[in-house]
Amino acid sequence: MAEVLIVKSQEEAGEIYARAVVTALARNPQLVLGLATGSTPHAAYQALARRVKEDNLDVSRVQGFALDEYVGLDPEHPESYHSVIFREVVEPVGLNPDLIHVPHSDIDTLPHAGADYDAAIEAACGVDIQILGIGTDGHIGFNEPGSSLASPTRMKTLTEQTRLDNARFFNNDVNQVPMHCITQGVGTIMKAKHLVLLAFGKSKAQAVAASIEGPITAMCPASALQMHPHATFIVDEAAASELKQAEYYQWVAHHKPQWQEL
Ligand code: PGA
């Protein structure tokens, strides 16, 4: 099963993520990071930026692949994931912009953009560490409930719930939230070598419990992580509040052997 770490704060989660990246970077300067948007990864990127600065780390050869992008939004729009990834990750961490990929969402290339993106990930020898948030409906990337657990990168239609959840980035106006997106598929995400899913707050508690302790089902795309050989959930106490086995996860974390990495 996935490792489940219950932490006190987003900052603590961010530090754990940053440590995992820094350890992997020391082994492989050409690390391939899977990047997510949304509020959840914010503290993780800040922690990574801090570590890179403090330890004077060379990240010039690190590659990045974003999970998803809206369709119908200009890449220069401040809320396009192209803009968000550059503003919240690439600039603060100091990554090389030429090595950062975001799925192409222009209508002309959309029919083959998914296959092209998966081919680009493969050409980079796959994602080493994929950071993930989770939707209140259990989505990962923009794979809404019902998405095939073997899906490749492709276009999807957002649920009304996701559009409502994301309206806060669009002047609280759901009508401004695009209807369509292109997202790495669940199958694509599952090919990453290490998945680190972060979740904070009570609104994520049900989705977190369903992902970790519920059945593996396309109705909760994050439940696919149960089949991944190296998946880590880092959740705060509110997001962990519906986990039946929470005490056991804390027991496991408390007795984690020192030699065992994240
Ligand atoms: P959030 O979104 O980080 O903004 O809560 C997570 C997600 O939808 O994957």
mmCIF file of C-alpha atoms and ligand atoms in Angstrom:
data_model
loop_
_atom_site.group_PDB
_atom_site.id
_atom_site.type_symbol
_atom_site.label_atom_id
_atom_site.label_comp_id
_atom_site.label_asym_id
_atom_site.label_seq_id
_atom_site.Cartn_x
_atom_site.Cartn_y
_atom_site.Cartn_z
ATOM 1 C CA MET A 1 0.000 0.000 0.000
ATOM 2 C CA ALA A 2 0.953 3.613 -0.244
ATOM 3 C CA GLU A 3 2.860 5.222 2.586
ATOM 4 C CA VAL A 4 0.638 7.660 4.489
ATOM 5 C CA LEU A 5 2.256 10.508 6.411
ATOM 6 C CA ILE A 6 0.018 12.635 8.616
ATOM 7 C CA VAL A 7 1.636 16.012 9.209
ATOM 8 C CA LYS A 8 0.884 19.105 11.270
ATOM 9 C CA SER A 9 1.106 21.674 8.501
ATOM 10 C CA GLN A 10 1.480 22.323 4.806
ATOM 11 C CA GLU A 11 4.986 23.592 5.546
ATOM 12 C CA GLU A 12 5.957 20.245 7.070
ATOM 13 C CA ALA A 13 4.574 18.449 4.005
ATOM 14 C CA GLY A 14 6.485 20.838 1.775
ATOM 15 C CA GLU A 15 9.738 20.117 3.584
ATOM 16 C CA ILE A 16 9.248 16.357 3.121
ATOM 17 C CA TYR A 17 8.643 16.812 -0.604
ATOM 18 C CA ALA A 18 11.650 19.122 -0.967
ATOM 19 C CA ARG A 19 13.860 16.625 0.861
ATOM 20 C CA ALA A 20 12.803 13.845 -1.522
ATOM 21 C CA VAL A 21 13.577 16.009 -4.546
ATOM 22 C CA VAL A 22 16.946 17.134 -3.185
ATOM 23 C CA THR A 23 17.950 13.522 -2.410
ATOM 24 C CA ALA A 24 16.953 12.397 -5.904
ATOM 25 C CA LEU A 25 18.706 15.392 -7.479
ATOM 26 C CA ALA A 26 21.974 14.465 -5.783
ATOM 27 C CA ARG A 27 21.816 11.116 -7.605
ATOM 28 C CA ASN A 28 20.548 12.448 -10.897
ATOM 29 C CA PRO A 29 21.124 16.059 -11.988
ATOM 30 C CA GLN A 30 18.800 15.413 -14.948
ATOM 31 C CA LEU A 31 15.872 14.679 -12.665
ATOM 32 C CA VAL A 32 12.428 14.759 -14.269
ATOM 33 C CA LEU A 33 9.792 16.381 -12.078
ATOM 34 C CA GLY A 34 6.057 16.041 -12.598
ATOM 35 C CA LEU A 35 4.475 19.386 -11.709
ATOM 36 C CA ALA A 36 0.974 20.138 -10.475
ATOM 37 C CA THR A 37 -0.979 23.362 -10.120
ATOM 38 C CA GLY A 38 -3.676 24.397 -7.631
ATOM 39 C CA SER A 39 -3.255 25.654 -4.066
ATOM 40 C CA THR A 40 -1.988 22.380 -2.650
ATOM 41 C CA PRO A 41 1.614 22.230 -3.968
ATOM 42 C CA HIS A 42 2.378 25.836 -3.085
ATOM 43 C CA ALA A 43 4.243 25.149 0.190
ATOM 44 C CA ALA A 44 6.141 22.292 -1.470
ATOM 45 C CA TYR A 45 7.457 24.536 -4.227
ATOM 46 C CA GLN A 46 8.398 27.195 -1.696
ATOM 47 C CA ALA A 47 10.286 24.646 0.380
ATOM 48 C CA LEU A 48 12.078 23.390 -2.722
ATOM 49 C CA ALA A 49 12.974 26.930 -3.781
ATOM 50 C CA ARG A 50 14.402 27.549 -0.292
ATOM 51 C CA ARG A 51 16.488 24.383 -0.340
ATOM 52 C CA VAL A 52 17.838 25.118 -3.818
ATOM 53 C CA LYS A 53 18.889 28.600 -2.706
ATOM 54 C CA GLU A 54 20.299 27.635 0.707
ATOM 55 C CA ASP A 55 22.255 24.636 -0.589
ATOM 56 C CA ASN A 56 23.184 26.355 -3.858
ATOM 57 C CA LEU A 57 21.915 23.372 -5.842
ATOM 58 C CA ASP A 58 22.312 23.072 -9.590
ATOM 59 C CA VAL A 59 18.852 22.594 -11.103
ATOM 60 C CA SER A 60 19.807 23.721 -14.594
ATOM 61 C CA ARG A 61 19.282 20.265 -16.099
ATOM 62 C CA VAL A 62 16.045 19.398 -14.275
ATOM 63 C CA GLN A 63 13.126 18.797 -16.614
ATOM 64 C CA GLY A 64 9.497 19.408 -15.712
ATOM 65 C CA PHE A 65 6.204 18.108 -17.070
ATOM 66 C CA ALA A 66 2.965 19.755 -15.978
ATOM 67 C CA LEU A 67 -0.028 17.541 -15.345
ATOM 68 C CA ASP A 68 -2.610 19.455 -17.302
ATOM 69 C CA GLU A 69 -3.787 22.603 -19.020
ATOM 70 C CA TYR A 70 -7.103 24.301 -19.692
ATOM 71 C CA VAL A 71 -8.434 24.278 -23.238
ATOM 72 C CA GLY A 72 -9.731 27.589 -24.531
ATOM 73 C CA LEU A 73 -7.499 29.785 -22.376
ATOM 74 C CA ASP A 74 -4.613 31.694 -23.904
ATOM 75 C CA PRO A 75 -1.309 30.345 -22.521
ATOM 76 C CA GLU A 76 -0.494 33.942 -21.545
ATOM 77 C CA HIS A 77 -3.679 34.204 -19.408
ATOM 78 C CA PRO A 78 -2.538 34.503 -15.761
ATOM 79 C CA GLU A 79 -4.561 31.416 -14.784
ATOM 80 C CA SER A 80 -3.447 29.180 -17.644
ATOM 81 C CA TYR A 81 -1.391 26.389 -16.158
ATOM 82 C CA HIS A 82 1.424 27.473 -18.439
ATOM 83 C CA SER A 83 1.470 30.806 -16.570
ATOM 84 C CA VAL A 84 0.904 29.231 -13.140
ATOM 85 C CA ILE A 85 3.722 26.694 -13.548
ATOM 86 C CA PHE A 86 6.159 29.385 -14.618
ATOM 87 C CA ARG A 87 5.099 31.810 -11.879
ATOM 88 C CA GLU A 88 4.878 29.353 -8.973
ATOM 89 C CA VAL A 89 7.566 26.808 -9.775
ATOM 90 C CA VAL A 90 9.935 27.660 -12.589
ATOM 91 C CA GLU A 91 10.806 31.179 -11.437
ATOM 92 C CA PRO A 92 11.039 30.621 -7.655
ATOM 93 C CA VAL A 93 12.970 27.352 -7.966
ATOM 94 C CA GLY A 94 15.126 28.670 -10.809
ATOM 95 C CA LEU A 95 14.382 25.879 -13.283
ATOM 96 C CA ASN A 96 15.460 26.172 -16.901
ATOM 97 C CA PRO A 97 12.300 27.336 -18.783
ATOM 98 C CA ASP A 98 13.461 25.512 -21.922
ATOM 99 C CA LEU A 99 13.148 22.187 -20.109
ATOM 100 C CA ILE A 100 9.601 22.726 -18.840
ATOM 101 C CA HIS A 101 6.678 21.197 -20.701
ATOM 102 C CA VAL A 102 2.968 21.961 -20.443
ATOM 103 C CA PRO A 103 0.433 20.099 -22.596
ATOM 104 C CA HIS A 104 -0.463 22.033 -25.745
ATOM 105 C CA SER A 105 -4.094 23.024 -25.688
ATOM 106 C CA ASP A 106 -4.594 24.875 -28.961
ATOM 107 C CA ILE A 107 -7.476 23.476 -30.945
ATOM 108 C CA ASP A 108 -5.391 22.742 -34.076
ATOM 109 C CA THR A 109 -3.003 20.376 -32.336
ATOM 110 C CA LEU A 110 -5.410 18.997 -29.720
ATOM 111 C CA PRO A 111 -6.213 15.742 -31.587
ATOM 112 C CA HIS A 112 -2.577 14.595 -31.276
ATOM 113 C CA ALA A 113 -1.364 16.750 -28.364
ATOM 114 C CA GLY A 114 -1.965 13.986 -25.812
ATOM 115 C CA ALA A 115 0.004 11.360 -27.716
ATOM 116 C CA ASP A 116 2.767 13.907 -28.369
ATOM 117 C CA TYR A 117 2.950 14.719 -24.672
ATOM 118 C CA ASP A 118 3.152 11.089 -23.581
ATOM 119 C CA ALA A 119 5.886 10.549 -26.198
ATOM 120 C CA ALA A 120 7.828 13.532 -24.812
ATOM 121 C CA ILE A 121 7.604 12.114 -21.280
ATOM 122 C CA GLU A 122 8.843 8.761 -22.534
ATOM 123 C CA ALA A 123 11.681 10.409 -24.466
ATOM 124 C CA ALA A 124 12.767 11.988 -21.160
ATOM 125 C CA CYS A 125 12.853 8.447 -19.664
ATOM 126 C CA GLY A 126 9.722 9.103 -17.583
ATOM 127 C CA VAL A 127 8.875 11.268 -14.613
ATOM 128 C CA ASP A 128 10.968 10.586 -11.489
ATOM 129 C CA ILE A 129 8.867 12.374 -8.862
ATOM 130 C CA GLN A 130 5.290 13.403 -9.577
ATOM 131 C CA ILE A 131 3.653 15.780 -7.132
ATOM 132 C CA LEU A 132 -0.151 15.488 -7.040
ATOM 133 C CA GLY A 133 -3.069 17.290 -5.466
ATOM 134 C CA ILE A 134 -6.464 15.654 -5.234
ATOM 135 C CA GLY A 135 -9.866 17.041 -6.162
ATOM 136 C CA THR A 136 -12.756 16.938 -3.722
ATOM 137 C CA ASP A 137 -14.197 14.332 -6.105
ATOM 138 C CA GLY A 138 -11.041 12.210 -6.052
ATOM 139 C CA HIS A 139 -9.584 13.433 -9.331
ATOM 140 C CA ILE A 140 -5.863 13.528 -10.013
ATOM 141 C CA GLY A 141 -4.670 15.813 -12.767
ATOM 142 C CA PHE A 142 -8.010 16.578 -14.375
ATOM 143 C CA ASN A 143 -9.048 12.928 -14.494
ATOM 144 C CA GLU A 144 -12.584 13.225 -13.241
ATOM 145 C CA PRO A 145 -14.516 10.271 -11.748
ATOM 146 C CA GLY A 146 -15.140 7.698 -14.459
ATOM 147 C CA SER A 147 -11.762 8.289 -16.141
ATOM 148 C CA SER A 148 -10.154 5.056 -17.257
ATOM 149 C CA LEU A 149 -7.436 4.040 -14.837
ATOM 150 C CA ALA A 150 -5.323 3.177 -17.900
ATOM 151 C CA SER A 151 -5.950 6.479 -19.680
ATOM 152 C CA PRO A 152 -3.259 8.303 -21.660
ATOM 153 C CA THR A 153 -2.984 12.086 -21.906
ATOM 154 C CA ARG A 154 -6.089 13.411 -23.646
ATOM 155 C CA MET A 155 -8.818 16.018 -23.618
ATOM 156 C CA LYS A 156 -11.438 15.862 -20.862
ATOM 157 C CA THR A 157 -14.557 17.789 -19.874
ATOM 158 C CA LEU A 158 -14.456 19.209 -16.353
ATOM 159 C CA THR A 159 -17.216 18.404 -13.885
ATOM 160 C CA GLU A 160 -19.317 21.212 -12.527
ATOM 161 C CA GLN A 161 -17.801 20.516 -9.080
ATOM 162 C CA THR A 162 -14.262 21.059 -10.342
ATOM 163 C CA ARG A 163 -15.293 24.249 -12.117
ATOM 164 C CA LEU A 164 -16.916 25.488 -8.895
ATOM 165 C CA ASP A 165 -13.801 24.504 -6.891
ATOM 166 C CA ASN A 166 -11.603 26.440 -9.336
ATOM 167 C CA ALA A 167 -13.835 29.501 -9.670
ATOM 168 C CA ARG A 168 -11.764 31.133 -6.905
ATOM 169 C CA PHE A 169 -8.964 31.563 -9.455
ATOM 170 C CA PHE A 170 -11.376 33.263 -11.867
ATOM 171 C CA ASN A 171 -12.879 36.135 -9.829
ATOM 172 C CA ASN A 172 -15.255 33.625 -8.179
ATOM 173 C CA ASP A 173 -17.115 33.417 -11.472
ATOM 174 C CA VAL A 174 -17.671 29.815 -12.534
ATOM 175 C CA ASN A 175 -18.597 30.983 -16.030
ATOM 176 C CA GLN A 176 -15.004 32.089 -16.568
ATOM 177 C CA VAL A 177 -13.642 28.624 -15.732
ATOM 178 C CA PRO A 178 -12.966 26.701 -18.959
ATOM 179 C CA MET A 179 -15.131 23.669 -19.667
ATOM 180 C CA HIS A 180 -12.389 21.519 -21.195
ATOM 181 C CA CYS A 181 -8.829 20.577 -20.445
ATOM 182 C CA ILE A 182 -5.998 18.349 -21.584
ATOM 183 C CA THR A 183 -4.629 16.186 -18.800
ATOM 184 C CA GLN A 184 -2.077 13.469 -18.268
ATOM 185 C CA GLY A 185 -4.125 10.293 -17.997
ATOM 186 C CA VAL A 186 -4.260 8.120 -14.912
ATOM 187 C CA GLY A 187 -2.199 5.577 -16.872
ATOM 188 C CA THR A 188 0.371 8.267 -17.683
ATOM 189 C CA ILE A 189 0.582 9.416 -14.061
ATOM 190 C CA MET A 190 0.962 5.817 -12.880
ATOM 191 C CA LYS A 191 4.139 5.472 -14.978
ATOM 192 C CA ALA A 192 5.969 8.038 -12.827
ATOM 193 C CA LYS A 193 8.508 6.359 -10.564
ATOM 194 C CA HIS A 194 7.406 8.052 -7.343
ATOM 195 C CA LEU A 195 4.014 9.642 -6.720
ATOM 196 C CA VAL A 196 3.696 12.162 -3.880
ATOM 197 C CA LEU A 197 0.080 13.147 -3.267
ATOM 198 C CA LEU A 198 -0.537 16.082 -0.929
ATOM 199 C CA ALA A 199 -3.918 16.938 0.599
ATOM 200 C CA PHE A 200 -4.867 19.567 3.141
ATOM 201 C CA GLY A 201 -8.132 20.498 4.817
ATOM 202 C CA LYS A 202 -11.405 18.877 5.705
ATOM 203 C CA SER A 203 -12.804 19.287 2.179
ATOM 204 C CA LYS A 204 -10.325 16.643 0.993
ATOM 205 C CA ALA A 205 -10.971 14.123 3.809
ATOM 206 C CA GLN A 206 -13.537 12.022 1.981
ATOM 207 C CA ALA A 207 -11.520 11.843 -1.231
ATOM 208 C CA VAL A 208 -8.368 10.927 0.720
ATOM 209 C CA ALA A 209 -10.155 8.130 2.606
ATOM 210 C CA ALA A 210 -11.719 6.792 -0.588
ATOM 211 C CA SER A 211 -8.319 6.816 -2.328
ATOM 212 C CA ILE A 212 -6.423 5.015 0.405
ATOM 213 C CA GLU A 213 -9.012 2.757 1.988
ATOM 214 C CA GLY A 214 -11.803 2.459 -0.567
ATOM 215 C CA PRO A 215 -12.060 0.122 -3.529
ATOM 216 C CA ILE A 216 -9.872 0.720 -6.574
ATOM 217 C CA THR A 217 -12.335 2.300 -8.925
ATOM 218 C CA ALA A 218 -12.505 4.700 -11.829
ATOM 219 C CA MET A 219 -15.100 6.556 -9.754
ATOM 220 C CA CYS A 220 -12.203 7.696 -7.556
ATOM 221 C CA PRO A 221 -9.229 8.092 -9.911
ATOM 222 C CA ALA A 222 -6.770 8.628 -7.033
ATOM 223 C CA SER A 223 -7.567 5.107 -5.794
ATOM 224 C CA ALA A 224 -5.327 3.887 -8.658
ATOM 225 C CA LEU A 225 -2.398 4.865 -6.422
ATOM 226 C CA GLN A 226 -3.114 1.716 -4.402
ATOM 227 C CA MET A 227 -1.550 -0.193 -7.308
ATOM 228 C CA HIS A 228 1.553 1.985 -7.574
ATOM 229 C CA PRO A 229 4.794 0.489 -6.248
ATOM 230 C CA HIS A 230 5.973 3.797 -4.746
ATOM 231 C CA ALA A 231 3.237 6.195 -3.710
ATOM 232 C CA THR A 232 3.289 8.547 -0.730
ATOM 233 C CA PHE A 233 0.314 10.440 0.651
ATOM 234 C CA ILE A 234 1.244 13.453 2.787
ATOM 235 C CA VAL A 235 -1.888 14.819 4.436
ATOM 236 C CA ASP A 236 -2.676 17.132 7.316
ATOM 237 C CA GLU A 237 -4.865 16.048 10.229
ATOM 238 C CA ALA A 238 -8.035 17.520 8.721
ATOM 239 C CA ALA A 239 -7.512 15.709 5.419
ATOM 240 C CA ALA A 240 -6.735 12.519 7.378
ATOM 241 C CA SER A 241 -9.839 12.816 9.553
ATOM 242 C CA GLU A 242 -11.868 10.159 7.697
ATOM 243 C CA LEU A 243 -9.123 7.550 7.559
ATOM 244 C CA LYS A 244 -10.096 4.463 9.552
ATOM 245 C CA GLN A 245 -6.494 3.323 9.879
ATOM 246 C CA ALA A 246 -4.998 6.713 10.778
ATOM 247 C CA GLU A 247 -3.488 5.411 14.015
ATOM 248 C CA TYR A 248 -1.801 2.574 12.175
ATOM 249 C CA TYR A 249 -0.278 4.962 9.595
ATOM 250 C CA GLN A 250 1.106 7.065 12.434
ATOM 251 C CA TRP A 251 2.476 3.955 14.106
ATOM 252 C CA VAL A 252 4.189 2.924 10.871
ATOM 253 C CA ALA A 253 5.663 6.404 10.397
ATOM 254 C CA HIS A 254 6.872 6.459 13.995
ATOM 255 C CA HIS A 255 8.663 3.128 13.524
ATOM 256 C CA LYS A 256 10.019 3.834 10.076
ATOM 257 C CA PRO A 257 13.549 2.447 9.805
ATOM 258 C CA GLN A 258 16.160 5.154 9.333
ATOM 259 C CA TRP A 259 17.507 3.513 6.189
ATOM 260 C CA GLN A 260 14.118 3.659 4.517
ATOM 261 C CA GLU A 261 13.767 6.726 2.295
ATOM 262 C CA LEU A 262 10.548 8.464 1.394
HETATM 263 P P1 PGA B 1 -6.259 22.363 -5.104
HETATM 264 O O1 PGA B 1 -6.690 21.380 -6.291
HETATM 265 O O2 PGA B 1 -4.825 22.082 -4.853
HETATM 266 O O3 PGA B 1 -6.450 23.734 -5.646
HETATM 267 O O4 PGA B 1 -7.125 22.038 -3.952
HETATM 268 C C1 PGA B 1 -6.249 20.076 -6.276
HETATM 269 C C2 PGA B 1 -6.733 19.371 -7.516
HETATM 270 O O5 PGA B 1 -7.799 19.725 -8.036
HETATM 271 O O6 PGA B 1 -6.039 18.445 -7.975
#
